[in-house]
């Protein structure tokens, strides 16, 4: 399985459980990036290689990953998974969203999504729809 196969399984599942999903495919590597609810529920990086040190994604799915499952990097928590751990990823992103909803409340969560949707980032990321 490669990253494209994995993302083609993952995106419909994320849409089914109620996330707004945006996708960006790297031009220089095989990495694929997903933003969940305009980034309010963080993002997922899918890759077959380690990431660049200057970027941190909350959820990282890396082919044949061996290493720490939770890393604190620049004050952020980053989770790491192998390609065969999609159920764990889905469980963790749902927890992330629920924690944000509990912390901010639904109306603030929606306001944060609206604010984030206006950023330049979403001119590069493509919004995913069911059956894409």
PDB file of C-alpha atoms in Angstrom:
ATOM      1  CA  UNK A   1       0.000   0.000   0.000  1.00  0.00           C
ATOM      2  CA  UNK A   2       1.266   3.475  -0.794  1.00  0.00           C
ATOM      3  CA  UNK A   3       0.208   6.897   0.498  1.00  0.00           C
ATOM      4  CA  UNK A   4      -2.360   7.421  -2.256  1.00  0.00           C
ATOM      5  CA  UNK A   5      -4.006   4.061  -1.468  1.00  0.00           C
ATOM      6  CA  UNK A   6      -4.057   4.961   2.208  1.00  0.00           C
ATOM      7  CA  UNK A   7      -5.512   8.436   1.705  1.00  0.00           C
ATOM      8  CA  UNK A   8      -8.197   7.006  -0.595  1.00  0.00           C
ATOM      9  CA  UNK A   9      -9.309   4.819   2.320  1.00  0.00           C
ATOM     10  CA  UNK A  10      -8.880   7.479   4.996  1.00  0.00           C
ATOM     11  CA  UNK A  11     -10.663  10.464   3.412  1.00  0.00           C
ATOM     12  CA  UNK A  12     -14.077   8.773   2.956  1.00  0.00           C
ATOM     13  CA  UNK A  13     -13.931   7.565   6.560  1.00  0.00           C
ATOM     14  CA  UNK A  14     -13.122  11.058   7.819  1.00  0.00           C
ATOM     15  CA  UNK A  15     -15.972  12.522   5.752  1.00  0.00           C
ATOM     16  CA  UNK A  16     -18.346   9.830   7.058  1.00  0.00           C
ATOM     17  CA  UNK A  17     -17.618  10.765  10.677  1.00  0.00           C
ATOM     18  CA  UNK A  18     -18.312  14.434   9.994  1.00  0.00           C
ATOM     19  CA  UNK A  19     -14.999  16.128   9.274  1.00  0.00           C
ATOM     20  CA  UNK A  20     -14.453  18.787   6.638  1.00  0.00           C
ATOM     21  CA  UNK A  21     -11.310  17.522   4.898  1.00  0.00           C
ATOM     22  CA  UNK A  22      -8.852  19.443   2.726  1.00  0.00           C
ATOM     23  CA  UNK A  23      -5.998  17.719   0.892  1.00  0.00           C
ATOM     24  CA  UNK A  24      -2.642  18.880  -0.371  1.00  0.00           C
ATOM     25  CA  UNK A  25      -0.206  16.640  -2.249  1.00  0.00           C
ATOM     26  CA  UNK A  26       3.423  17.722  -1.956  1.00  0.00           C
ATOM     27  CA  UNK A  27       5.104  18.620  -5.236  1.00  0.00           C
ATOM     28  CA  UNK A  28       8.595  17.704  -4.031  1.00  0.00           C
ATOM     29  CA  UNK A  29       7.901  14.470  -2.101  1.00  0.00           C
ATOM     30  CA  UNK A  30       5.272  11.741  -1.897  1.00  0.00           C
ATOM     31  CA  UNK A  31       3.751  13.314   1.229  1.00  0.00           C
ATOM     32  CA  UNK A  32       0.022  14.023   1.402  1.00  0.00           C
ATOM     33  CA  UNK A  33      -1.385  16.489   3.919  1.00  0.00           C
ATOM     34  CA  UNK A  34      -4.935  16.581   5.251  1.00  0.00           C
ATOM     35  CA  UNK A  35      -6.425  19.433   7.252  1.00  0.00           C
ATOM     36  CA  UNK A  36      -9.415  18.577   9.431  1.00  0.00           C
ATOM     37  CA  UNK A  37     -12.171  21.146   9.930  1.00  0.00           C
ATOM     38  CA  UNK A  38      -9.971  23.881   8.445  1.00  0.00           C
ATOM     39  CA  UNK A  39      -7.164  22.857  10.798  1.00  0.00           C
ATOM     40  CA  UNK A  40      -9.178  23.442  13.969  1.00  0.00           C
ATOM     41  CA  UNK A  41      -8.911  19.692  14.605  1.00  0.00           C
ATOM     42  CA  UNK A  42      -5.302  19.712  13.386  1.00  0.00           C
ATOM     43  CA  UNK A  43      -3.898  17.853  10.418  1.00  0.00           C
ATOM     44  CA  UNK A  44      -2.614  14.520   9.203  1.00  0.00           C
ATOM     45  CA  UNK A  45       0.613  13.940   7.278  1.00  0.00           C
ATOM     46  CA  UNK A  46       0.833  10.716   5.256  1.00  0.00           C
ATOM     47  CA  UNK A  47       4.318   9.824   4.046  1.00  0.00           C
ATOM     48  CA  UNK A  48       6.850   7.124   3.325  1.00  0.00           C
ATOM     49  CA  UNK A  49       9.724   9.133   4.869  1.00  0.00           C
ATOM     50  CA  UNK A  50      10.439  11.296   7.946  1.00  0.00           C
ATOM     51  CA  UNK A  51       9.205  14.882   7.827  1.00  0.00           C
ATOM     52  CA  UNK A  52      11.111  18.150   7.743  1.00  0.00           C
ATOM     53  CA  UNK A  53      12.215  19.323  11.156  1.00  0.00           C
ATOM     54  CA  UNK A  54      10.602  22.756  10.839  1.00  0.00           C
ATOM     55  CA  UNK A  55       7.067  21.377  10.356  1.00  0.00           C
ATOM     56  CA  UNK A  56       5.002  19.569  12.963  1.00  0.00           C
ATOM     57  CA  UNK A  57       1.757  17.776  12.283  1.00  0.00           C
ATOM     58  CA  UNK A  58      -0.384  16.477  15.141  1.00  0.00           C
ATOM     59  CA  UNK A  59      -1.054  13.181  13.349  1.00  0.00           C
ATOM     60  CA  UNK A  60       1.631  11.469  11.264  1.00  0.00           C
ATOM     61  CA  UNK A  61       1.116   8.248   9.324  1.00  0.00           C
ATOM     62  CA  UNK A  62       4.480   6.991   8.096  1.00  0.00           C
ATOM     63  CA  UNK A  63       5.083   3.797   6.133  1.00  0.00           C
ATOM     64  CA  UNK A  64       6.882   1.148   8.231  1.00  0.00           C
ATOM     65  CA  UNK A  65       7.097   3.566  11.160  1.00  0.00           C
ATOM     66  CA  UNK A  66       9.195   2.360  14.067  1.00  0.00           C
ATOM     67  CA  UNK A  67       9.738   4.753  16.915  1.00  0.00           C
ATOM     68  CA  UNK A  68       8.039   6.722  19.633  1.00  0.00           C
ATOM     69  CA  UNK A  69       4.279   6.925  19.198  1.00  0.00           C
ATOM     70  CA  UNK A  70       4.009  10.281  20.973  1.00  0.00           C
ATOM     71  CA  UNK A  71       6.588  13.030  20.617  1.00  0.00           C
ATOM     72  CA  UNK A  72       6.631  16.487  22.206  1.00  0.00           C
ATOM     73  CA  UNK A  73       8.097  18.871  19.645  1.00  0.00           C
ATOM     74  CA  UNK A  74       8.327  22.626  20.156  1.00  0.00           C
ATOM     75  CA  UNK A  75       5.612  22.455  22.811  1.00  0.00           C
ATOM     76  CA  UNK A  76       3.272  20.439  20.564  1.00  0.00           C
ATOM     77  CA  UNK A  77       2.142  16.843  20.864  1.00  0.00           C
ATOM     78  CA  UNK A  78       2.699  14.788  17.705  1.00  0.00           C
ATOM     79  CA  UNK A  79       1.347  11.273  17.241  1.00  0.00           C
ATOM     80  CA  UNK A  80       2.957   8.719  14.931  1.00  0.00           C
ATOM     81  CA  UNK A  81       1.360   5.692  13.288  1.00  0.00           C
ATOM     82  CA  UNK A  82       2.252   3.027  10.765  1.00  0.00           C
ATOM     83  CA  UNK A  83       0.140   2.560   7.618  1.00  0.00           C
ATOM     84  CA  UNK A  84      -1.748  -0.339   9.221  1.00  0.00           C
ATOM     85  CA  UNK A  85      -3.016   1.732  12.175  1.00  0.00           C
ATOM     86  CA  UNK A  86      -5.824   3.696  10.499  1.00  0.00           C
ATOM     87  CA  UNK A  87      -8.385   2.702  13.127  1.00  0.00           C
ATOM     88  CA  UNK A  88      -6.179   4.260  15.817  1.00  0.00           C
ATOM     89  CA  UNK A  89      -5.770   7.417  13.740  1.00  0.00           C
ATOM     90  CA  UNK A  90      -9.528   7.741  13.277  1.00  0.00           C
ATOM     91  CA  UNK A  91     -10.079   7.216  17.000  1.00  0.00           C
ATOM     92  CA  UNK A  92      -7.500   9.867  17.918  1.00  0.00           C
ATOM     93  CA  UNK A  93      -8.753  12.511  15.469  1.00  0.00           C
ATOM     94  CA  UNK A  94     -12.281  12.026  16.809  1.00  0.00           C
ATOM     95  CA  UNK A  95     -10.943  12.534  20.351  1.00  0.00           C
ATOM     96  CA  UNK A  96      -9.108  15.658  19.201  1.00  0.00           C
ATOM     97  CA  UNK A  97     -12.308  17.119  17.756  1.00  0.00           C
ATOM     98  CA  UNK A  98     -14.377  16.208  20.810  1.00  0.00           C
ATOM     99  CA  UNK A  99     -11.786  17.784  23.123  1.00  0.00           C
ATOM    100  CA  UNK A 100     -11.879  20.998  21.082  1.00  0.00           C
ATOM    101  CA  UNK A 101     -15.690  21.016  21.080  1.00  0.00           C
ATOM    102  CA  UNK A 102     -15.678  20.523  24.862  1.00  0.00           C
ATOM    103  CA  UNK A 103     -13.102  23.282  25.306  1.00  0.00           C
ATOM    104  CA  UNK A 104     -14.504  25.898  22.901  1.00  0.00           C
ATOM    105  CA  UNK A 105     -18.168  24.979  22.519  1.00  0.00           C
ATOM    106  CA  UNK A 106     -19.829  24.327  19.151  1.00  0.00           C
ATOM    107  CA  UNK A 107     -20.399  27.960  18.173  1.00  0.00           C
ATOM    108  CA  UNK A 108     -16.786  28.968  18.872  1.00  0.00           C
ATOM    109  CA  UNK A 109     -15.499  25.863  17.083  1.00  0.00           C
ATOM    110  CA  UNK A 110     -17.571  26.842  14.040  1.00  0.00           C
ATOM    111  CA  UNK A 111     -16.342  30.452  14.286  1.00  0.00           C
ATOM    112  CA  UNK A 112     -12.706  29.238  14.376  1.00  0.00           C
ATOM    113  CA  UNK A 113     -13.385  27.108  11.275  1.00  0.00           C
ATOM    114  CA  UNK A 114     -14.884  30.118   9.503  1.00  0.00           C
ATOM    115  CA  UNK A 115     -11.885  32.290  10.423  1.00  0.00           C
ATOM    116  CA  UNK A 116      -9.400  29.636   9.267  1.00  0.00           C
ATOM    117  CA  UNK A 117     -11.296  29.108   6.002  1.00  0.00           C
ATOM    118  CA  UNK A 118     -10.392  32.678   5.015  1.00  0.00           C
ATOM    119  CA  UNK A 119      -6.618  32.080   5.155  1.00  0.00           C
ATOM    120  CA  UNK A 120      -4.432  31.709   2.061  1.00  0.00           C
ATOM    121  CA  UNK A 121      -3.698  28.103   3.000  1.00  0.00           C
ATOM    122  CA  UNK A 122      -7.051  27.027   1.602  1.00  0.00           C
ATOM    123  CA  UNK A 123      -6.197  28.311  -1.855  1.00  0.00           C
ATOM    124  CA  UNK A 124      -3.606  25.474  -2.024  1.00  0.00           C
ATOM    125  CA  UNK A 125      -5.541  22.743  -0.226  1.00  0.00           C
ATOM    126  CA  UNK A 126      -8.412  21.109  -2.107  1.00  0.00           C
ATOM    127  CA  UNK A 127     -11.694  20.471  -0.302  1.00  0.00           C
ATOM    128  CA  UNK A 128     -12.631  16.797  -0.445  1.00  0.00           C
ATOM    129  CA  UNK A 129     -16.156  15.685  -1.143  1.00  0.00           C
ATOM    130  CA  UNK A 130     -17.804  12.295  -0.839  1.00  0.00           C
ATOM    131  CA  UNK A 131     -16.924  10.050  -3.822  1.00  0.00           C
ATOM    132  CA  UNK A 132     -13.758  11.943  -4.836  1.00  0.00           C
TER     133      UNK A 132
END
